[in-house]
Coordinates of C-alpha atoms in Angstrom, one line a residue:
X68 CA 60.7 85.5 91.6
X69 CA 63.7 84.0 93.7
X70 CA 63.2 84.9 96.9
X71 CA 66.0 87.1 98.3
X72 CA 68.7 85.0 100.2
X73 CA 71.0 87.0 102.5
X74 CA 73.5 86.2 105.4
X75 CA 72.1 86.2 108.6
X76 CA 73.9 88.7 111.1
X77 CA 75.3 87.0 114.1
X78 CA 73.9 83.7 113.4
X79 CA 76.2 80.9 111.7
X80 CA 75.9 77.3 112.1
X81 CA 79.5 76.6 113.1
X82 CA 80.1 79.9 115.3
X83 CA 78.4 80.9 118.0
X84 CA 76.2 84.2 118.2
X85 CA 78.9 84.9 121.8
X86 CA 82.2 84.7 119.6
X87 CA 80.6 86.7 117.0
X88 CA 79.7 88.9 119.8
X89 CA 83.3 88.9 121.1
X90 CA 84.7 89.9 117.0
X91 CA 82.5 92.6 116.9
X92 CA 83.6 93.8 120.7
X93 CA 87.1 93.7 119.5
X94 CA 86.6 95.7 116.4
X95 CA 85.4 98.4 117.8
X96 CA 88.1 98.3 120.5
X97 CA 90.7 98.8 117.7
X98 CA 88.7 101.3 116.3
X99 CA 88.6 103.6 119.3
X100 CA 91.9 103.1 120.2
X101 CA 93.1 104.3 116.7
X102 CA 90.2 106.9 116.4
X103 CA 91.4 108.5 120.0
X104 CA 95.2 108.0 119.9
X105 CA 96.5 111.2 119.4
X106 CA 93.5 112.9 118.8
X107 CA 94.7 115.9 120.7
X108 CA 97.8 116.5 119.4
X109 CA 96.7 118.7 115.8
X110 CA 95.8 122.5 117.0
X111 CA 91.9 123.5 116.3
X112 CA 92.7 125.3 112.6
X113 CA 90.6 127.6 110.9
X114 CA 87.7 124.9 109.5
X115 CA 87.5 123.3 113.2
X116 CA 87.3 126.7 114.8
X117 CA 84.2 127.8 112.9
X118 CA 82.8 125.1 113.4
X119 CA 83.0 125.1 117.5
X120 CA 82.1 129.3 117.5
X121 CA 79.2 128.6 115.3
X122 CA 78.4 125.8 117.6
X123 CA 78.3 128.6 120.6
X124 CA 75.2 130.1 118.6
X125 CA 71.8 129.4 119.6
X126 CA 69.8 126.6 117.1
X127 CA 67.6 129.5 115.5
X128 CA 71.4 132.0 115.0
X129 CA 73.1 128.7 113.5
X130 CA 70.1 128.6 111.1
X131 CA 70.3 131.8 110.0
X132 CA 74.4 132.3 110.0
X133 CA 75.0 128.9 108.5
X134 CA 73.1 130.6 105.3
X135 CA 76.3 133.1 105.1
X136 CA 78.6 130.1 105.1
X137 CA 79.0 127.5 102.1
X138 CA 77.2 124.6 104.1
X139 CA 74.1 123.3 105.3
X140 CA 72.9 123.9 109.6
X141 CA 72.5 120.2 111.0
X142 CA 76.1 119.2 111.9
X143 CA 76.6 122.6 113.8
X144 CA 73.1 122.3 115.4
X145 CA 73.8 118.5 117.1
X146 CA 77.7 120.2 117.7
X147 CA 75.8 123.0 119.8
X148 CA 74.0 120.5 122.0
X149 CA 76.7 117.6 122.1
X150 CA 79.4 120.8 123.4
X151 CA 76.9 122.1 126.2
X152 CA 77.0 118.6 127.3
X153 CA 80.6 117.9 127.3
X154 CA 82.5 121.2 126.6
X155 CA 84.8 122.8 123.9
X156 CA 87.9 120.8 124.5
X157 CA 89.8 119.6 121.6
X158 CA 88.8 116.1 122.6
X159 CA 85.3 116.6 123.3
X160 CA 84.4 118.3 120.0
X161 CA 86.3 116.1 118.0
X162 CA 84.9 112.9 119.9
X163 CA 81.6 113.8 117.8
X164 CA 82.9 113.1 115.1
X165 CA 84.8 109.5 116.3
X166 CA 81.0 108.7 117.5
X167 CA 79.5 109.1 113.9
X168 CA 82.2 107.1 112.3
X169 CA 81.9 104.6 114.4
X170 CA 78.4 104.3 113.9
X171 CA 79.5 104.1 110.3
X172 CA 81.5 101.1 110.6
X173 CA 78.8 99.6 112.8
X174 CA 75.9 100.5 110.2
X175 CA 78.7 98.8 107.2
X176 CA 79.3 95.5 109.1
X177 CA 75.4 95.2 108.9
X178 CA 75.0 96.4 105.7
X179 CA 77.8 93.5 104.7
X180 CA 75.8 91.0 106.6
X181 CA 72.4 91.5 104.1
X182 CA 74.6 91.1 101.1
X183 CA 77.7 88.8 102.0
X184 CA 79.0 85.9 103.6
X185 CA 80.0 86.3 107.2
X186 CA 83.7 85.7 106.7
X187 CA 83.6 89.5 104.4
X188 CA 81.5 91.0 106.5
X189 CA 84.4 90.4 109.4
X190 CA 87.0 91.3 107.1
X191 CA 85.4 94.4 106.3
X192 CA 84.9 95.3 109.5
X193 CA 89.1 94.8 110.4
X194 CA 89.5 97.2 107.5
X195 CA 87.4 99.8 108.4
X196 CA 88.4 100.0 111.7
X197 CA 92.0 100.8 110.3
X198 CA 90.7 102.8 107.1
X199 CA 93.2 105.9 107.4
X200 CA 91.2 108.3 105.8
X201 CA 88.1 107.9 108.1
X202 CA 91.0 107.9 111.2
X203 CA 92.0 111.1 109.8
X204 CA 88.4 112.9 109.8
X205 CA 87.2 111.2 112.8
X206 CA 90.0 114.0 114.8
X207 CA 88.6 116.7 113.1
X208 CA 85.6 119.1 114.0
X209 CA 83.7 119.1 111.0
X210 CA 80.4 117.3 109.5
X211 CA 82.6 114.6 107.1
X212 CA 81.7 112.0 109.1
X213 CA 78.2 112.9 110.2
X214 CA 78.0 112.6 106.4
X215 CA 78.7 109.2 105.9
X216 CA 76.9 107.7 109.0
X217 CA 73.6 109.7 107.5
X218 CA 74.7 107.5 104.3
X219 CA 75.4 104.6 105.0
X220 CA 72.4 104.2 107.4
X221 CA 70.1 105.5 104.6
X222 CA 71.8 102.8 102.1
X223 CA 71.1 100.2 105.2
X224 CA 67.4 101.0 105.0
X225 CA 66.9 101.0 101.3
X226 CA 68.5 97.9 101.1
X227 CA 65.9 96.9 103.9
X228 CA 62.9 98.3 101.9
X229 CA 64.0 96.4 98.7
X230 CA 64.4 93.2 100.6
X231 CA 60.3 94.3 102.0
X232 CA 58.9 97.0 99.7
X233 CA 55.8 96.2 102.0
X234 CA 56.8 97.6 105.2
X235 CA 56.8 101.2 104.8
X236 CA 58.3 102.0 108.0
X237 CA 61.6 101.4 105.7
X238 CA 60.8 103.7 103.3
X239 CA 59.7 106.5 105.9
X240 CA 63.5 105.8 107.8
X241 CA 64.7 106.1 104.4
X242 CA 63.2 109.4 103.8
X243 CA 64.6 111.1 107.5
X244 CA 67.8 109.7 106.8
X245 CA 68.3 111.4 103.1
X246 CA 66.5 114.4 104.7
X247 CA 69.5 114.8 107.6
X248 CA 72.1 113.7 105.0
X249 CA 71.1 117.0 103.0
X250 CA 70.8 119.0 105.9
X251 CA 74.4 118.3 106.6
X252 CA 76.4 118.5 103.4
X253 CA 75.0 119.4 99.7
X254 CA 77.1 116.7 98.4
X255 CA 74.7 114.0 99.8
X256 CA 73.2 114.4 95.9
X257 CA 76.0 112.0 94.8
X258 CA 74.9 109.7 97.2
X259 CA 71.5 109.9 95.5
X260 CA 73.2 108.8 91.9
X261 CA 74.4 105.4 93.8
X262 CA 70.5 105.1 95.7
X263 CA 68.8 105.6 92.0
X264 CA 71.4 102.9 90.0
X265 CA 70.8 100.4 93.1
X266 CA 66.7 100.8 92.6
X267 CA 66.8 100.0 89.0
X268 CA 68.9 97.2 89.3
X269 CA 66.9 95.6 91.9
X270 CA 63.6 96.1 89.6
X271 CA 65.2 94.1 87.2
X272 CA 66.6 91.2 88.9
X273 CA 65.2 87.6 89.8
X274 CA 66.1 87.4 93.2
X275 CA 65.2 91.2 94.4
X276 CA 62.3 92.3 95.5
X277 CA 61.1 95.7 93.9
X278 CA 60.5 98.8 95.1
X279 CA 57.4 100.0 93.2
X280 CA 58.5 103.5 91.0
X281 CA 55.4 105.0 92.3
X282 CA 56.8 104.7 96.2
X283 CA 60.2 105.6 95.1
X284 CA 59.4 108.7 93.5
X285 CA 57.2 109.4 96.5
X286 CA 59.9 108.9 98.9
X287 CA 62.1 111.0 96.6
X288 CA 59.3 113.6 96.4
X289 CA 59.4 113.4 100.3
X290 CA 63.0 114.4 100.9
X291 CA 62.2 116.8 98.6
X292 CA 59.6 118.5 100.3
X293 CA 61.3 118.0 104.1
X294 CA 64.5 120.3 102.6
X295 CA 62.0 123.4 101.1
X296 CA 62.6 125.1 104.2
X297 CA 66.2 125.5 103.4
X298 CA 65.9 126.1 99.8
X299 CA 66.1 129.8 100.2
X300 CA 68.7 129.5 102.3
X301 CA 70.7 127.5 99.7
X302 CA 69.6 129.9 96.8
X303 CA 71.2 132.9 98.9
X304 CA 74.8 130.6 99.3
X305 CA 74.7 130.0 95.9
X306 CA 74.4 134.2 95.3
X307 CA 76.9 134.7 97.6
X308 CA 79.6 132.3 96.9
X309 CA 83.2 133.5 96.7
X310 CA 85.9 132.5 94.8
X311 CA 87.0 128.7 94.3
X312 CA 91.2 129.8 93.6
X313 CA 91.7 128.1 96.9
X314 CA 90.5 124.4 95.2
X315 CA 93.3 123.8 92.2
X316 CA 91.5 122.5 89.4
X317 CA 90.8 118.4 88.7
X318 CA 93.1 116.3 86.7
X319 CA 92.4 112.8 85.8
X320 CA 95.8 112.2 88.0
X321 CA 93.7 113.6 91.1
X322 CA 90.9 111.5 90.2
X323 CA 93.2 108.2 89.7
X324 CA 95.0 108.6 92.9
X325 CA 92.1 109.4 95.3
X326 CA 92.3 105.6 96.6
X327 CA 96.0 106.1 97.6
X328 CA 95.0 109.4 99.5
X329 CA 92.5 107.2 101.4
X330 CA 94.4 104.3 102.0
X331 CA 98.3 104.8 102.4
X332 CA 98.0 109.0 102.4
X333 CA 102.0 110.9 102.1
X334 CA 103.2 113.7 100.8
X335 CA 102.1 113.0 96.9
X336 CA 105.8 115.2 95.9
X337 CA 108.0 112.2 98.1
X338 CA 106.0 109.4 96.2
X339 CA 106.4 108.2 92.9
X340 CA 102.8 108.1 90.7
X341 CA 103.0 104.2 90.0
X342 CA 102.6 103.5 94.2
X343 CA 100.4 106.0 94.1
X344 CA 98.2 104.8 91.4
X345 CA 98.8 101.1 92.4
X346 CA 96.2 101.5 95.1
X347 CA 93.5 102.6 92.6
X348 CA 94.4 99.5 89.8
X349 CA 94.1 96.9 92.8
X350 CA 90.7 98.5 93.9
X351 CA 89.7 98.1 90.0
X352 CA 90.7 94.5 89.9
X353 CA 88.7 93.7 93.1
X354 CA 85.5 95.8 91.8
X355 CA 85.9 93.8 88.7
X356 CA 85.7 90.4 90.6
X357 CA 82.6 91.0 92.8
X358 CA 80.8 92.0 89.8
X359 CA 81.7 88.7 88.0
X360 CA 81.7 86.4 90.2
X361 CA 78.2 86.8 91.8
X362 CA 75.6 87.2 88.5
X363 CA 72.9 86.6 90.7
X364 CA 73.6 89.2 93.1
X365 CA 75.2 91.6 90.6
X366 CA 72.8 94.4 91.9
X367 CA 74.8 93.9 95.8
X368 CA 78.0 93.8 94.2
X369 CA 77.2 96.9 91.9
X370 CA 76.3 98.8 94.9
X371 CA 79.4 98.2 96.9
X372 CA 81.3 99.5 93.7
X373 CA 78.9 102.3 93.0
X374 CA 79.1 103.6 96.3
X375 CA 82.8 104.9 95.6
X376 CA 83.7 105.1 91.8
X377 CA 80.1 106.8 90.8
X378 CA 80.6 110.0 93.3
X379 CA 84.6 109.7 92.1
X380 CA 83.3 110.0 88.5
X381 CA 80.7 112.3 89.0
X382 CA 82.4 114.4 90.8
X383 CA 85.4 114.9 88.5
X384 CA 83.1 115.6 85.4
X385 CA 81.7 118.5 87.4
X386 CA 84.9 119.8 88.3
X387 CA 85.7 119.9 84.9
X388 CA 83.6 123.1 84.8
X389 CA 83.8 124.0 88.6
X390 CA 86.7 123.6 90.7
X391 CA 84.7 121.4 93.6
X392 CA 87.2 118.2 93.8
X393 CA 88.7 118.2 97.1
X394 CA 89.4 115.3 99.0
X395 CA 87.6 115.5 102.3
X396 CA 84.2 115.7 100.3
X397 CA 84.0 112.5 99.0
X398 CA 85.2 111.0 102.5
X399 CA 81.5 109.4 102.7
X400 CA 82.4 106.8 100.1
X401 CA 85.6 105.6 101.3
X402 CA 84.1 102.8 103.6
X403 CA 82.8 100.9 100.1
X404 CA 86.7 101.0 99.5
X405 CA 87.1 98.0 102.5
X406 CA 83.4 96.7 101.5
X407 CA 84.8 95.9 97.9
X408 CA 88.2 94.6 99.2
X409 CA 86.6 92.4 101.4
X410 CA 84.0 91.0 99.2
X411 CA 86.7 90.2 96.6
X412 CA 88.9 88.5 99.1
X413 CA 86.2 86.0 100.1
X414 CA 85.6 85.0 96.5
X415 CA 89.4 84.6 96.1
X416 CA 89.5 82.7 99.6
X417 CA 87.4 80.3 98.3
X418 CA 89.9 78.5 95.8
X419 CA 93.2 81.1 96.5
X420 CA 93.6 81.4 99.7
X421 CA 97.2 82.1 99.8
X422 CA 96.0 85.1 97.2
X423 CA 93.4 86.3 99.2
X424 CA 95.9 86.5 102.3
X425 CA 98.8 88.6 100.6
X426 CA 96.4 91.0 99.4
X427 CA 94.7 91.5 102.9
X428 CA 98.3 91.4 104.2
X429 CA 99.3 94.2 101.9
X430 CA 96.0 96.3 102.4
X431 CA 96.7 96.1 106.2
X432 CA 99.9 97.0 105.6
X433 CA 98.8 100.2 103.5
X434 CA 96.5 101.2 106.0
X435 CA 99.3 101.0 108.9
X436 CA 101.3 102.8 106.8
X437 CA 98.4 105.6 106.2
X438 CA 97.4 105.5 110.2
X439 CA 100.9 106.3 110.9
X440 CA 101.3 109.3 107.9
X441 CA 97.9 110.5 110.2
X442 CA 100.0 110.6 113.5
X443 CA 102.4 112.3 112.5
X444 CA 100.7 115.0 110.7
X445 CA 102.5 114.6 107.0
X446 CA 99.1 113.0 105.5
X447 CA 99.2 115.6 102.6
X448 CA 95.4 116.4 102.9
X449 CA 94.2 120.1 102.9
X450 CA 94.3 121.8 106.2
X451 CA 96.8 119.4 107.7
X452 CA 99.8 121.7 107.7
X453 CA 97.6 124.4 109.7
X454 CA 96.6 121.9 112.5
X455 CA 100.4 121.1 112.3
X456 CA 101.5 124.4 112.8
X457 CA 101.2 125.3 116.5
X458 CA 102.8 128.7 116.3
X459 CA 99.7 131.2 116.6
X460 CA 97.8 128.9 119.4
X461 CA 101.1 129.1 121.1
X462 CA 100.7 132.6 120.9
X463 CA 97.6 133.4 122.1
X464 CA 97.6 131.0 125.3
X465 CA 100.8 133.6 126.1
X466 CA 98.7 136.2 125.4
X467 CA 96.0 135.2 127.9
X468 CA 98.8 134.8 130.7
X469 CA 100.2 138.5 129.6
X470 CA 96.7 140.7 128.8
X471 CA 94.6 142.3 131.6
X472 CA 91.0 143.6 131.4
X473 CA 91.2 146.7 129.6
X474 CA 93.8 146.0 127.0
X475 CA 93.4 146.4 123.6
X476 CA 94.0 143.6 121.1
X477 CA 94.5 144.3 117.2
X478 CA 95.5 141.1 114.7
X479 CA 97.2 141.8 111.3
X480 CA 95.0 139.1 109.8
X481 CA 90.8 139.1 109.7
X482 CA 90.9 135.6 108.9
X483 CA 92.8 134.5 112.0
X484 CA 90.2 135.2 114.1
X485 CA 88.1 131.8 114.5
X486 CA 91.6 130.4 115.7
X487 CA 92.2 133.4 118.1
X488 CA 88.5 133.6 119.1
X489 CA 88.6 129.8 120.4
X490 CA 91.8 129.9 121.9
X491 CA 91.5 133.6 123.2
X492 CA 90.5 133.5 127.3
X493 CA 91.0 136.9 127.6
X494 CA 87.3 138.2 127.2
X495 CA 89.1 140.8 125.1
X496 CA 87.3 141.4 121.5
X497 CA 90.2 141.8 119.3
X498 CA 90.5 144.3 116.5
X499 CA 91.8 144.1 112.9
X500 CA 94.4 145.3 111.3
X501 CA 93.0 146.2 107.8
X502 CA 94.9 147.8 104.9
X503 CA 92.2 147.1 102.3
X504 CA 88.8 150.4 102.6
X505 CA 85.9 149.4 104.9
X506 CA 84.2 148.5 102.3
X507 CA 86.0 145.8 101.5
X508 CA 86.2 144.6 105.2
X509 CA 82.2 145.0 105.7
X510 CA 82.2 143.1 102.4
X511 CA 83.8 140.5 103.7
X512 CA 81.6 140.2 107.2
X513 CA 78.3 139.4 105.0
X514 CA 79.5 135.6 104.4
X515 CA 81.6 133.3 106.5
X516 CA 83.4 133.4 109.7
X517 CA 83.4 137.0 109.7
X518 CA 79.5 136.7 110.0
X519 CA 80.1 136.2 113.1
X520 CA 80.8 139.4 114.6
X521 CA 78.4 141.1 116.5
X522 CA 79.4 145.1 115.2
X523 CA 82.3 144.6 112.3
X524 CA 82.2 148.6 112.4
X525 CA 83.5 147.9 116.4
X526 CA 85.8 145.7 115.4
X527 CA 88.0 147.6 112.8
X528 CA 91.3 149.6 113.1
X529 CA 92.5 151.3 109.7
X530 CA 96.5 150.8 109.6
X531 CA 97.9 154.3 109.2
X532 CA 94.8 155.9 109.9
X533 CA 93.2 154.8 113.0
X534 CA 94.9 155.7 116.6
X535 CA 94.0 153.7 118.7
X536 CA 92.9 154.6 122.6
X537 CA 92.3 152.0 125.2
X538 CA 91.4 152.3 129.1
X539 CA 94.1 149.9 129.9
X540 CA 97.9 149.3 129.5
X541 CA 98.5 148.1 126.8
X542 CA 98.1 147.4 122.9
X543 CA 98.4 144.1 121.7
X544 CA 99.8 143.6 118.6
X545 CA 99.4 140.0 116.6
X546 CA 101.4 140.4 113.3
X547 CA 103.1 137.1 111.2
X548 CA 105.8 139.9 109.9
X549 CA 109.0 141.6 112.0
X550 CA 108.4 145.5 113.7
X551 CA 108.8 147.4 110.7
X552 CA 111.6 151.2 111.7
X553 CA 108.0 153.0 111.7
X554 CA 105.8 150.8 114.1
X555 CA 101.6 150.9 113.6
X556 CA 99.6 154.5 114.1
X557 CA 98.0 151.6 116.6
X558 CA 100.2 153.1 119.1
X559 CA 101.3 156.4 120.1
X560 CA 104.6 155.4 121.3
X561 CA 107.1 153.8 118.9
X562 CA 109.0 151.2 121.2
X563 CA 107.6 147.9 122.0
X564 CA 107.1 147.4 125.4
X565 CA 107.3 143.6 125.0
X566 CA 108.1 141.0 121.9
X567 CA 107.1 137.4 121.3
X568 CA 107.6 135.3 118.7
X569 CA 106.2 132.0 117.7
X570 CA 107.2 130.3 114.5
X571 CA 106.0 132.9 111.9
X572 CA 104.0 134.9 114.1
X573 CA 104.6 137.5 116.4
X574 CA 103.5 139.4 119.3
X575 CA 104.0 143.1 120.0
X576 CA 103.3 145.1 123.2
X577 CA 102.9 149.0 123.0
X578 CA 102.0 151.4 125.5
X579 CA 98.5 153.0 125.4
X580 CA 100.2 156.1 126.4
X581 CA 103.1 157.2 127.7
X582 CA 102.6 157.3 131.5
X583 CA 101.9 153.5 131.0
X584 CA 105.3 153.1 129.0
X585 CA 107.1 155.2 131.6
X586 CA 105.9 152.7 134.4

């Protein structure tokens, strides 16, 4: 058998290991910059919100409330200690996430160094540090990008084990990584598609070492076994899952213009399908010329391509039967998307260098042009118009200026309250406004953010049932429509005391009685 021949990281004959060093240093300096700039700026929406109240739980209540929700426990148990370290600030939270992605690009420069030449490996590491689509979910507070660091450090490791199937310490690093990876996001299984094509492939090539079936299907075993403790957690998720109306169903269009969404990002309505599918035909042309050009190392080259069109494709065939394509969950395998340009651009570098330099022109240029659609908040993604809109955080930070102990609170909407909880500083529990039956409201605590109150019963007002008494003032009054001629039965008096407004959303004052109006 060949033995295996890989790139050296940080060592070239004509370059020292300090300039190396000093690329890699600079890299990463870009990377912040763009990671942090602006990362304030987008209000906490509903998603983030969640995320950061779930956090406030104790380990053992994220465990046992993250089985209500529609994901795994990790990402909010490593939130809950990395917040009582650093606090709840928009910044802090979101910095977790710009920490794991940058360990992603870190773990891809290394994983380019085992299979490339040093010249891709830097390339890659300039487009990943401008990759739009890992800017965009590096400044939000969800597990996305824990996601792909769990990944890609798992596809580092298995790419260690095949080069020595001997040292088991691979295979066990292997095995914790795959373990967190599930423990974060169920959609770590198409990851598992690319690990399983890449192990066959290697078995069968001259120049790879194998990994033995019997230790792969232990390890696989193993991963296995470490996730039966959430099993019956996933089982009851599955039972209680809602509806999916809020994820429009796939078309192959979707599918095609995922790389655009990645890489340039836009409104899709302002931009006409040819540039957006251009993206996805160049990506297609450079996929095809890694696996050409290197029939020796056609199991590397596979893997770089596998890592993003095999969760693409699988994903869209299962959304064929249930709505599950959304963008944001395949955000794991966008890093291959600069791992494939740059391995194509170093082939083409070697006889078309003129080639290979428009097209890196023109993918920096797409990303520039992607990085700015993400500062400016008009990247098209799902959730981005809520973390543009500023209104009901506007709101509330009145709200705390205005309320005193005592007051009541009551919100037209159940399903603002993650956004009012973590922007609320009044220590006020607010009420809801609800027009469905109890029923339905109590239905809807048994799963998701609602979960999260500690008495639903407490925290329910019946519009035109319910009057509503309080030891204080006043009665706050969170609505996203205008006073209707006959105000709530929240309050006994029918003048506003005091109005706000804030974009669509609106703030009402009543009297808890009339002594207090009369004052």
């Amino acid at each position: 058998m060949k033995p295996w021949v890989a790139v050296p990281f940080f060592k070239d004959a004509n370059v020292s290991v300090r300039a190396d060093r000093l690329a890699l240093a600079a890299v990463l300096i870009i990377a912040l910059c763009v990671r942090f700039y602006s990362i304030t700026v987008p209000v906490i929406w509903y998603d983030e919100a969640y995320s950061l109240l779930l956090a406030r739980e104790t380990p053992a209540r994220i465990w046992a409330l993250t089985a209500l929700d529609v994901h795994p426990p990790l990402y909010y148990v490593l939130l809950h200690y990395w917040l009582a370290v650093w606090g709840e600030s928009p910044l802090a939270a979101r910095a977790f996430s710009v920490l794991a992605d940058i360990g992603t690009l870190l773990l891809c420069v290394k994983l380019m160094s085992l299979i490339s030449t040093r010249r891709a490996t830097w390339i890659a590491a300039v487009l990943l540090a401008l990759l739009p689509i890992s800017v965009r979910y590096s400044q939000e507070a969800r597990m996305y990008t824990l996601l792909g660091f769990w990944l890609m450090a798992a596809t580092v490791a298995l790419l260690c084990w095949a080069r020595h199937p001997e040292q088991k310490r691979f295979a066990l690093i292997y095995v914790l990584l795959m373990t967190a990876a599930f423990y974060t996001h169920y959609f770590a299984g198409l990851c598992v598609l690319v690990h399983w094509l890449f192990w066959w492939q290697s078995r069968a090539t001259r120049d790879g070492a194998a990994i033995s079936a019997q230790s792969w299907l232990v390890a696989n075993i193993a991963i296995v076994f470490l996730y039966l403790p959430w099993i019956p957690r996933f089982i009851q998720q599955l039972s209680g899952t809602g509806s999916f109306d809020w994820i429009e169903p796939v078309t192959l269009q979707g599918a095609l213009t995922l790389v655009w969404q990645y890489t340039v990002l836009g409104e899709a309505a302002s931009i006409p399908l040819t540039w957006q599918l251009l993206p996805c035909g160049l990506m297609l042309v450079f996929a095809g010329t890694i696996i050409i050009s290197n029939p020796d190392k056609r199991h590397f080259s596979v893997l770089l391509v596998s890592y993003f069109f095999v969760p693409l494709v699988a994903l869209y065939l299962i959304a064929l039967a249930l709505p599950l394509f959304v963008p944001r969950y395949l955000v794991f395998c966008a890093p291959a998307l600069a791992l494939i340009s740059a391995a194509a651009m170093d082939i083409w570098g070697r006889r078309r260098i003129i080639l290979a330099s428009a097209a890196l022109l023109l993918l920096v240029i797409m990303q520039v042009h992607g990085l700015t659609m993400v500062y400016l908040q008009t990247d098209g993604l799902n959730g981005t118009g809520a973390r543009k809109d500023t209104s009901f955080s506007s709101l509330v930070t009145q709200l705390n200026q205005l309320a005193h102990p005592g007051d009541e609170i009551v919100i037209a909407s159940a399903f603002w309250y993650p956004s009012f909880a973590y922007y609320n500083t009044t220590g006020i529990d607010p009420k809801f406004e609800i027009r469905s039956s109890i029923d339905g409201f109590l239905q809807l605590t048994r799963q998701g953010v609602l979960s999260l109150l500690n008495d639903p019963v407490m925290n329910v007002y019946i519009d035109g049932v319910t009057v509503l008494d309080c030891p204080g003032r006043k009665i706050w009054w969170i609505t996203n429509t205008v006073l209707p001629n006959e105000p709530p039965r929240l309050a006994k008096v029918r003048r506003p005391l005091q109005s706000l407004q804030e974009g669509n959303v609106s703030l009402y004052s009543f009297a808890c009685d009339r002594s207090a109006d009369l004052n």
